[in-house]
CSV table of C-alpha atoms and ligand atoms in Angstrom, one decimal:
chain,number,residue,atom,x,y,z
Q,271,MET,CA,4.9,20.7,6.7
Q,272,GLU,CA,3.9,18.8,3.6
Q,273,VAL,CA,0.4,18.1,2.6
Q,274,MET,CA,-0.1,14.3,2.5
Q,275,TYR,CA,-2.9,12.6,0.6
Q,276,ILE,CA,-3.7,8.9,1.1
Q,277,VAL,CA,-5.2,7.5,-2.0
Q,278,ILE,CA,-7.4,4.4,-1.6
Q,279,PRO,CA,-9.1,2.6,-4.5
Q,280,CYS,CA,-12.4,1.1,-3.4
Q,281,TYR,CA,-14.4,-1.5,-5.2
Q,282,ASN,CA,-17.5,-2.7,-3.4
Q,283,GLU,CA,-16.0,-1.9,0.0
Q,284,GLU,CA,-19.2,-0.8,1.9
Q,285,GLU,CA,-18.4,-3.3,4.7
Q,286,MET,CA,-14.8,-2.2,5.0
Q,287,LEU,CA,-15.0,1.6,4.5
Q,288,PRO,CA,-16.5,2.7,7.9
Q,289,ILE,CA,-13.8,0.6,9.7
Q,290,THR,CA,-11.0,2.0,7.5
Q,291,ALA,CA,-12.3,5.5,7.9
Q,292,LYS,CA,-12.3,5.3,11.6
Q,293,ALA,CA,-8.7,4.0,11.8
Q,294,LEU,CA,-7.6,6.7,9.3
Q,295,ILE,CA,-9.2,9.5,11.3
Q,296,THR,CA,-7.2,8.5,14.3
Q,297,LYS,CA,-4.0,8.1,12.4
Q,298,MET,CA,-4.3,11.4,10.4
Q,299,ASP,CA,-5.2,13.3,13.6
Q,300,GLU,CA,-2.2,11.9,15.3
Q,301,LEU,CA,0.1,12.9,12.5
Q,302,ILE,CA,-1.4,16.4,12.2
Q,303,VAL,CA,-1.2,17.0,16.0
Q,304,ALA,CA,2.4,15.8,16.0
Q,305,LYS,CA,2.9,18.4,13.2
Q,306,ARG,CA,4.3,15.7,10.9
Q,307,ILE,CA,1.9,16.6,8.1
Q,308,SER,CA,-0.1,19.7,7.2
Q,309,PRO,CA,-3.7,20.0,8.5
Q,310,LYS,CA,-4.6,20.3,4.8
Q,311,SER,CA,-3.8,16.5,4.4
Q,312,ARG,CA,-6.7,14.3,3.2
Q,313,VAL,CA,-7.8,10.8,2.5
Q,314,MET,CA,-8.9,10.4,-1.1
Q,315,LEU,CA,-11.2,7.5,-1.7
Q,316,VAL,CA,-11.5,6.5,-5.3
Q,317,ASP,CA,-14.7,4.6,-6.1
Q,318,ASP,CA,-13.9,2.2,-8.9
Q,319,GLY,CA,-17.4,1.9,-10.3
Q,320,SER,CA,-18.7,0.0,-7.2
Q,321,LYS,CA,-22.1,-1.7,-7.4
Q,322,ASP,CA,-22.8,-1.4,-3.7
Q,323,ARG,CA,-23.2,1.7,-1.5
Q,324,THR,CA,-19.5,2.6,-1.6
Q,325,TRP,CA,-20.0,6.0,-3.3
Q,326,GLU,CA,-22.8,7.0,-0.9
Q,327,ILE,CA,-20.5,6.2,2.0
Q,328,ILE,CA,-17.7,8.2,0.5
Q,329,GLU,CA,-20.0,11.2,0.0
Q,330,GLN,CA,-21.3,10.9,3.6
Q,331,LEU,CA,-17.7,10.7,4.9
Q,332,HIS,CA,-16.8,13.8,2.9
Q,333,GLU,CA,-19.8,15.7,4.3
Q,334,SER,CA,-19.3,14.7,7.9
Q,335,CYS,CA,-15.5,15.1,8.0
Q,336,GLU,CA,-13.3,17.4,6.1
Q,337,LEU,CA,-10.5,14.8,6.2
Q,338,PHE,CA,-12.2,12.8,3.5
Q,339,THR,CA,-12.5,13.6,-0.2
Q,340,GLY,CA,-13.5,11.3,-3.1
Q,341,VAL,CA,-13.3,10.6,-6.7
Q,342,LYS,CA,-15.8,8.6,-8.6
Q,343,LEU,CA,-14.8,6.8,-11.8
Q,344,SER,CA,-17.3,6.4,-14.5
Q,345,ARG,CA,-17.1,2.6,-14.3
Q,346,ASN,CA,-15.1,-0.2,-12.9
Q,347,LYS,CA,-11.5,-0.1,-14.4
Q,348,GLY,CA,-9.6,-2.3,-12.0
Q,349,HIS,CA,-7.4,-1.6,-9.0
Q,350,GLN,CA,-4.3,-0.3,-11.0
Q,351,ASN,CA,-6.3,2.2,-13.0
Q,352,ALA,CA,-8.3,3.3,-10.0
Q,353,LEU,CA,-5.1,3.9,-8.1
Q,354,LEU,CA,-3.6,5.8,-11.0
Q,355,ALA,CA,-6.7,8.0,-11.3
Q,356,GLY,CA,-6.3,8.8,-7.6
Q,357,LEU,CA,-2.6,9.6,-7.9
Q,358,MET,CA,-3.2,11.8,-10.9
Q,359,THR,CA,-6.0,13.7,-9.2
Q,360,ALA,CA,-4.2,14.0,-5.8
Q,361,LYS,CA,-0.9,15.3,-7.3
Q,362,ASP,CA,-2.7,18.7,-7.9
Q,363,TYR,CA,-3.3,19.1,-4.2
Q,364,ALA,CA,-0.6,17.1,-2.3
Q,365,ASP,CA,3.1,17.2,-1.8
Q,366,ILE,CA,3.3,13.6,-0.9
Q,367,ILE,CA,0.9,10.8,-1.7
Q,368,VAL,CA,0.5,7.4,0.0
Q,369,SER,CA,-1.3,4.7,-1.8
Q,370,MET,CA,-3.0,1.8,0.0
Q,371,ASP,CA,-5.8,-0.7,-0.1
Q,372,ALA,CA,-9.2,-0.1,1.5
Q,373,ASP,CA,-9.0,-3.3,3.6
Q,374,LEU,CA,-6.4,-2.2,6.2
Q,375,GLN,CA,-4.2,-5.1,5.4
Q,376,ASP,CA,-1.4,-2.7,5.1
Q,377,ASP,CA,-0.4,-1.4,8.5
Q,378,ILE,CA,-1.2,2.3,8.6
Q,379,ASN,CA,1.5,2.9,11.2
Q,380,ALA,CA,4.1,2.3,8.6
Q,381,ILE,CA,3.3,5.8,7.4
Q,382,ASP,CA,5.5,7.1,10.2
Q,383,GLY,CA,8.3,5.2,8.6
Q,384,PHE,CA,7.4,6.7,5.2
Q,385,LEU,CA,7.6,10.2,6.7
Q,386,ASP,CA,11.0,9.5,8.3
Q,387,LYS,CA,12.4,8.4,4.9
Q,388,ARG,CA,10.8,11.4,3.3
Q,389,ALA,CA,12.5,13.7,5.8
Q,390,GLU,CA,15.8,12.0,4.7
Q,391,GLY,CA,15.0,13.2,1.2
Q,392,CYS,CA,13.4,10.1,-0.5
Q,393,GLU,CA,11.0,10.7,-3.3
Q,394,ILE,CA,9.6,7.2,-3.3
Q,395,VAL,CA,9.2,4.9,-0.3
Q,396,TYR,CA,8.1,1.3,-0.8
Q,397,GLY,CA,6.1,-0.6,1.8
Q,398,VAL,CA,7.5,-4.1,2.0
Q,399,ARG,CA,5.7,-7.0,3.8
Q,400,SER,CA,8.0,-8.6,6.4
Q,401,SER,CA,6.1,-11.9,6.3
Q,402,ARG,CA,3.2,-13.5,4.6
Q,403,GLU,CA,1.9,-15.4,7.5
Q,404,THR,CA,-1.7,-14.1,7.1
Q,405,ASP,CA,-1.9,-15.4,3.6
Q,406,THR,CA,-3.1,-18.8,2.7
Q,407,GLY,CA,-0.3,-21.2,1.8
Q,408,PHE,CA,-1.5,-21.2,-1.8
Q,409,LYS,CA,-1.4,-17.4,-2.2
Q,410,ARG,CA,2.0,-17.3,-0.5
Q,411,TRP,CA,3.4,-19.9,-2.8
Q,412,THR,CA,2.0,-18.4,-6.0
Q,413,ALA,CA,3.2,-14.9,-5.0
Q,414,GLN,CA,6.7,-16.1,-4.3
Q,415,THR,CA,6.9,-18.1,-7.6
Q,416,TYR,CA,5.6,-15.1,-9.4
Q,417,TYR,CA,8.2,-12.7,-7.9
Q,418,LYS,CA,11.0,-15.2,-8.8
Q,419,THR,CA,9.7,-15.5,-12.4
Q,420,LEU,CA,9.6,-11.8,-12.8
Q,421,ALA,CA,13.1,-11.5,-11.5
Q,422,ALA,CA,14.3,-14.3,-13.9
Q,423,LEU,CA,12.7,-12.4,-16.7
Q,424,GLY,CA,14.7,-9.3,-15.9
Q,425,VAL,CA,11.9,-7.2,-14.4
Q,426,GLU,CA,13.1,-4.9,-11.7
Q,427,ILE,CA,10.6,-5.3,-8.9
Q,428,THR,CA,10.7,-4.9,-5.1
Q,429,TYR,CA,10.2,-8.3,-3.5
Q,430,ASN,CA,7.0,-8.5,-1.4
Q,431,HIS,CA,6.0,-4.9,-2.2
Q,432,ALA,CA,2.5,-4.5,-3.5
Q,433,ASP,CA,1.0,-1.0,-3.9
Q,434,TYR,CA,1.5,0.4,-0.5
Q,435,ARG,CA,4.0,3.2,-1.0
Q,436,MET,CA,4.6,6.9,-0.7
Q,437,MET,CA,5.5,9.0,-3.6
Q,438,SER,CA,6.3,12.7,-3.7
Q,439,ARG,CA,4.5,14.9,-6.1
Q,440,ARG,CA,7.6,15.1,-8.2
Q,441,ALA,CA,7.7,11.3,-8.5
Q,442,VAL,CA,4.0,11.2,-9.5
Q,443,GLU,CA,4.6,13.9,-12.1
Q,444,ALA,CA,7.3,11.7,-13.5
Q,445,LEU,CA,5.1,8.7,-13.4
Q,446,SER,CA,2.4,10.6,-15.4
Q,447,GLU,CA,4.9,10.7,-18.3
Q,448,PHE,CA,4.6,6.9,-18.7
Q,449,LYS,CA,1.8,6.8,-21.2
Q,450,GLU,CA,1.3,3.1,-21.5
Q,451,VAL,CA,-2.2,1.7,-21.4
Q,452,ASN,CA,-1.2,-1.7,-20.0
Q,453,LEU,CA,-0.3,-0.5,-16.6
Q,454,PHE,CA,1.5,-2.5,-14.0
Q,455,LEU,CA,2.4,0.1,-11.4
Q,456,ARG,CA,4.7,-1.8,-9.1
Q,457,GLY,CA,6.9,-2.6,-12.2
Q,458,ILE,CA,6.8,1.0,-13.5
Q,459,VAL,CA,7.3,3.0,-10.4
Q,460,PRO,CA,11.0,1.7,-10.0
Q,461,MET,CA,11.6,3.0,-13.5
Q,462,VAL,CA,10.9,6.5,-12.3
Q,463,GLY,CA,14.1,6.4,-10.2
Q,464,PHE,CA,14.9,9.2,-7.7
Q,465,LYS,CA,16.2,8.5,-4.2
Q,466,SER,CA,14.1,5.8,-2.7
Q,467,ASP,CA,14.0,3.4,0.2
Q,468,ILE,CA,11.8,0.7,1.8
Q,469,VAL,CA,9.9,0.4,5.0
Q,470,THR,CA,8.9,-3.1,6.3
Q,471,TYR,CA,5.6,-3.8,7.9
Q,472,GLU,CA,3.5,-6.7,9.1
Q,473,ARG,CA,0.6,-7.4,6.8
Q,474,ALA,CA,-2.7,-8.2,8.4
Q,475,ALA,CA,-5.6,-10.3,7.2
Q,476,ARG,CA,-8.6,-8.5,5.5
Q,477,GLN,CA,-11.0,-7.5,8.3
Q,478,ALA,CA,-14.3,-7.4,6.4
Q,479,GLY,CA,-15.7,-8.1,3.0
Q,480,GLU,CA,-13.9,-10.4,0.7
Q,481,SER,CA,-10.9,-10.2,-1.6
Q,482,LYS,CA,-11.7,-8.5,-4.9
Q,483,TYR,CA,-8.9,-10.5,-6.5
Q,484,PRO,CA,-10.3,-14.0,-7.3
Q,485,LEU,CA,-7.9,-16.4,-8.9
Q,486,LYS,CA,-9.0,-15.5,-12.4
Q,487,LYS,CA,-8.1,-11.8,-11.9
Q,488,MET,CA,-4.9,-12.8,-10.1
Q,489,ILE,CA,-3.8,-14.8,-13.1
Q,490,SER,CA,-4.6,-12.1,-15.6
Q,491,PHE,CA,-2.8,-9.6,-13.4
Q,492,ALA,CA,0.2,-11.8,-13.3
Q,493,VAL,CA,0.3,-12.3,-17.1
Q,494,GLU,CA,-0.2,-8.5,-17.5
Q,495,GLY,CA,2.8,-7.9,-15.3
Q,496,ILE,CA,5.1,-10.1,-17.3
Q,497,THR,CA,4.0,-9.2,-20.8
Q,498,SER,CA,3.9,-5.4,-20.1
Q,499,LEU,CA,7.4,-5.4,-18.6
Q,500,SER,CA,9.5,-8.1,-20.3
Q,501,ILE,CA,9.9,-9.4,-23.9
Q,502,LYS,CA,12.0,-12.3,-22.7
Q,503,PRO,CA,9.2,-14.9,-23.4
Q,504,ILE,CA,9.3,-14.0,-27.1
Q,505,ARG,CA,13.1,-14.4,-27.1
Q,506,PHE,CA,12.7,-17.7,-25.4
Q,507,ILE,CA,10.3,-18.9,-28.1
Q,508,THR,CA,12.8,-17.8,-30.8
Q,509,GLY,CA,15.5,-19.8,-29.0
Q,510,LEU,CA,13.2,-22.8,-28.7
Q,511,GLY,CA,12.5,-22.5,-32.5
Q,512,PHE,CA,16.2,-22.6,-33.3
Q,513,PHE,CA,16.7,-25.6,-31.0
Q,514,ILE,CA,13.9,-27.5,-32.6
Q,515,PHE,CA,15.1,-26.7,-36.1
Q,516,PHE,CA,18.5,-28.0,-35.0
Q,517,VAL,CA,16.9,-31.2,-33.7
Q,518,SER,CA,14.9,-31.7,-36.9
Q,519,ILE,CA,18.1,-31.5,-39.0
Q,520,ILE,CA,19.7,-34.2,-36.9
Q,521,MET,CA,16.6,-36.3,-37.2
Q,522,LEU,CA,16.6,-35.8,-41.0
Q,523,ILE,CA,20.2,-37.0,-41.2
Q,524,TYR,CA,19.4,-39.9,-39.0
Q,525,PHE,CA,16.4,-40.9,-41.1
Q,526,LEU,CA,18.4,-40.6,-44.4
Q,527,VAL,CA,21.1,-42.9,-43.0
Q,528,VAL,CA,18.5,-45.4,-41.8
Q,529,HIS,CA,16.8,-45.2,-45.2
Q,530,PHE,CA,19.9,-45.8,-47.3
Q,531,SER,CA,21.2,-48.5,-45.1
Q,532,GLY,CA,18.1,-50.5,-46.1
Q,533,HIS,CA,16.3,-50.7,-42.7
Q,534,THR,CA,12.7,-49.7,-43.0
Q,535,VAL,CA,11.3,-47.7,-40.0
Q,536,ALA,CA,7.8,-48.5,-38.8
Q,537,GLY,CA,7.7,-44.8,-38.1
Q,538,TRP,CA,4.1,-44.4,-36.9
Q,539,THR,CA,4.9,-43.5,-33.3
Q,540,THR,CA,7.6,-41.0,-34.3
Q,541,THR,CA,5.3,-39.3,-36.7
Q,542,VAL,CA,2.3,-39.0,-34.4
Q,543,VAL,CA,4.5,-37.9,-31.5
Q,544,SER,CA,6.3,-35.2,-33.5
Q,545,VAL,CA,3.1,-33.9,-35.1
Q,546,TRP,CA,1.5,-33.4,-31.6
Q,547,ALA,CA,4.6,-32.1,-30.0
Q,548,LEU,CA,5.3,-29.6,-32.8
Q,549,GLY,CA,1.7,-28.7,-33.2
Q,550,GLY,CA,1.3,-27.9,-29.5
Q,551,LEU,CA,4.5,-26.0,-29.4
Q,552,GLN,CA,3.5,-23.9,-32.3
Q,553,LEU,CA,0.1,-23.0,-30.8
Q,554,LEU,CA,1.9,-22.0,-27.6
Q,555,ALA,CA,4.3,-19.9,-29.4
Q,556,ILE,CA,1.6,-18.2,-31.4
Q,557,GLY,CA,-0.3,-17.6,-28.2
Q,558,VAL,CA,2.6,-15.9,-26.5
Q,559,ILE,CA,3.3,-13.7,-29.5
Q,560,GLY,CA,-0.4,-13.0,-29.8
Q,561,GLU,CA,-0.4,-11.8,-26.2
Q,562,TYR,CA,2.2,-9.1,-27.2
Q,563,ILE,CA,0.4,-8.2,-30.3
Q,564,GLY,CA,-2.8,-7.7,-28.3
Q,565,LYS,CA,-0.8,-5.4,-26.1
Q,566,ILE,CA,0.4,-3.4,-29.0
Q,567,TYR,CA,-3.1,-3.3,-30.4
Q,568,LEU,CA,-4.4,-1.8,-27.2
Q,569,GLU,CA,-1.5,0.6,-26.9
Q,570,THR,CA,-2.0,2.0,-30.4
Q,571,LYS,CA,-5.6,2.8,-29.5
Q,572,ALA,CA,-4.4,4.9,-26.5
Q,573,ARG,CA,-7.7,4.8,-24.9
Q,574,PRO,CA,-8.1,6.7,-21.6
Q,575,LYS,CA,-7.2,4.5,-18.6
Q,576,PHE,CA,-9.9,6.0,-16.5
Q,577,ILE,CA,-12.7,8.6,-16.8
Q,578,ILE,CA,-13.5,10.7,-13.7
Q,579,GLU,CA,-17.2,11.2,-13.2
Q,580,LYS,CA,-17.0,13.2,-10.0
Q,581,ASN,CA,-14.3,14.8,-8.0
Q,582,LEU,CA,-15.4,16.0,-4.5
Q,583,GLU,CA,-12.3,18.1,-4.2
Q,584,GLU,CA,-13.6,20.3,-7.0
Q,585,ASP,CA,-17.0,21.2,-5.6
Q,586,LYS,CA,-15.6,23.0,-2.6
W,82,UDP,N1,-10.1,-2.8,-6.1
W,82,UDP,C1,-10.5,-1.8,-7.0
W,82,UDP,N2,-11.0,-2.3,-8.2
W,82,UDP,C2,-11.1,-3.6,-8.5
W,82,UDP,C3,-10.7,-4.6,-7.5
W,82,UDP,C4,-10.2,-4.1,-6.4
W,82,UDP,O1,-10.3,-0.6,-6.8
W,82,UDP,O2,-11.6,-3.9,-9.6
W,82,UDP,C5,-9.5,-2.3,-4.8
W,82,UDP,C6,-10.1,-2.9,-3.5
W,82,UDP,O3,-11.3,-2.2,-3.1
W,82,UDP,C7,-9.0,-2.8,-2.5
W,82,UDP,C8,-7.8,-3.0,-3.4
W,82,UDP,O4,-8.2,-2.8,-4.7
W,82,UDP,O5,-8.9,-1.6,-1.9
W,82,UDP,C9,-7.2,-4.4,-3.2
W,82,UDP,O6,-8.2,-5.4,-3.4
W,82,UDP,P1,-8.3,-6.7,-2.5
W,82,UDP,O7,-7.9,-6.3,-1.0
W,82,UDP,O8,-9.6,-7.3,-2.7
W,82,UDP,O9,-7.1,-7.5,-3.1
W,82,UDP,P2,-6.1,-8.6,-2.3
W,82,UDP,O10,-5.6,-7.9,-1.0
W,82,UDP,O11,-7.0,-9.8,-1.9
W,82,UDP,O12,-5.0,-8.9,-3.3
W,83,MG,MG1,-6.6,-7.0,0.3
C-alpha cells in the first residue's frame, strides 16, 4: 500500500478549513479502511502566509488528529508557490501526492479514480472538470478563451484541468528539476512526461469564504502562464514589424509617385494617423518584450520560490 499525501495550499481559509478537514477525515478513513492507501497517509496543509487564524487551525488539527500535518511559509507567496512548497516537502514522506484547493470545489471522490489509474501504472493523473456550470458566465468565458489562446500559442496544457492532480514521488522528483522561478505548474507538469491519464469530475461551488483570485490576480496569472511557457508573442511582434516595414515601403513608393506626378497631398490626416498607430504599436511591442526581459531578470536572480518557517512533520 502506498502512502498518499494530500497537499492543500491555504490562504486565509479559516472559514473553510474546518469543513474541508471534516470531509477529508471521512474520505481518508474510508480509503485506509478499504486498504487502498497506507495508514501513514496524511493531509498536508500549507499555510501561505495567511493573515487570519488559518495556521492556528492547522496546528489544532495536527494536535487533535494524526491525519493532519502542516507547513507554514514565511510569508504569502501565492497559490502556485505554496503548492510547490507542499509538493517538495511531501515527497520526502509520500509515495503519491494529490494536490487540491482548500475550498472543496474539487470533488474528493475523484481520488478513487486517481488511485485506479495509479494501479494501472500512471505516474501523473490529471483531474479534469467535466463542466463549468458552477462558475459565473464571465469566469467560464474567460477561462475558455484563455485555454484556447494557450493552445494557439503552442502551450501543451490539459483543457479544464487546474491543479487537482495526483503525482507519484518519481514525478515530483522530476518536477523538482525544473528550476524556473516563474512557475506555472499546470503548464510544466505535462513536460515531466511519464505515463499519465485523466479523471473527470464535477466541480462544485466554493462552500465558504471567498475566492482568493480576484480579477487582478487572475489576469496576472494568465499573463504569467503565457509568457513563462511560450515565446510566440515575441515572434508575432517580429512578424508584425516586417509587415509594417513592407507597408511603409509601398507607401513611400506611392507618395513618391504622387509627388512627382505633381499632385500635392494635404497629408495631415495620414501623418497624424500613422504617428499614432505606429507609436501605439511600438509601445505595445516594447511592453511585450519588456515582459520577457522582466522574466529573465527574475530568473537570473534565482530567488527562492518559498521559505518554510515551520514543518509540523519534523517536530514528531
Ligand atoms: N491560495 C493560496 N495563496 C494565495 C491565494 C490562494 O495558497 O495567495 C489558495 C487558496 O487558499 C485555495 C487555492 O489557493 O486553497 C485556490 O484559491 P481559490 O479557491 O480562492 O481560487 P479559485 O477557485 O477562485 O480560482
Ligand atoms: Mg476555489
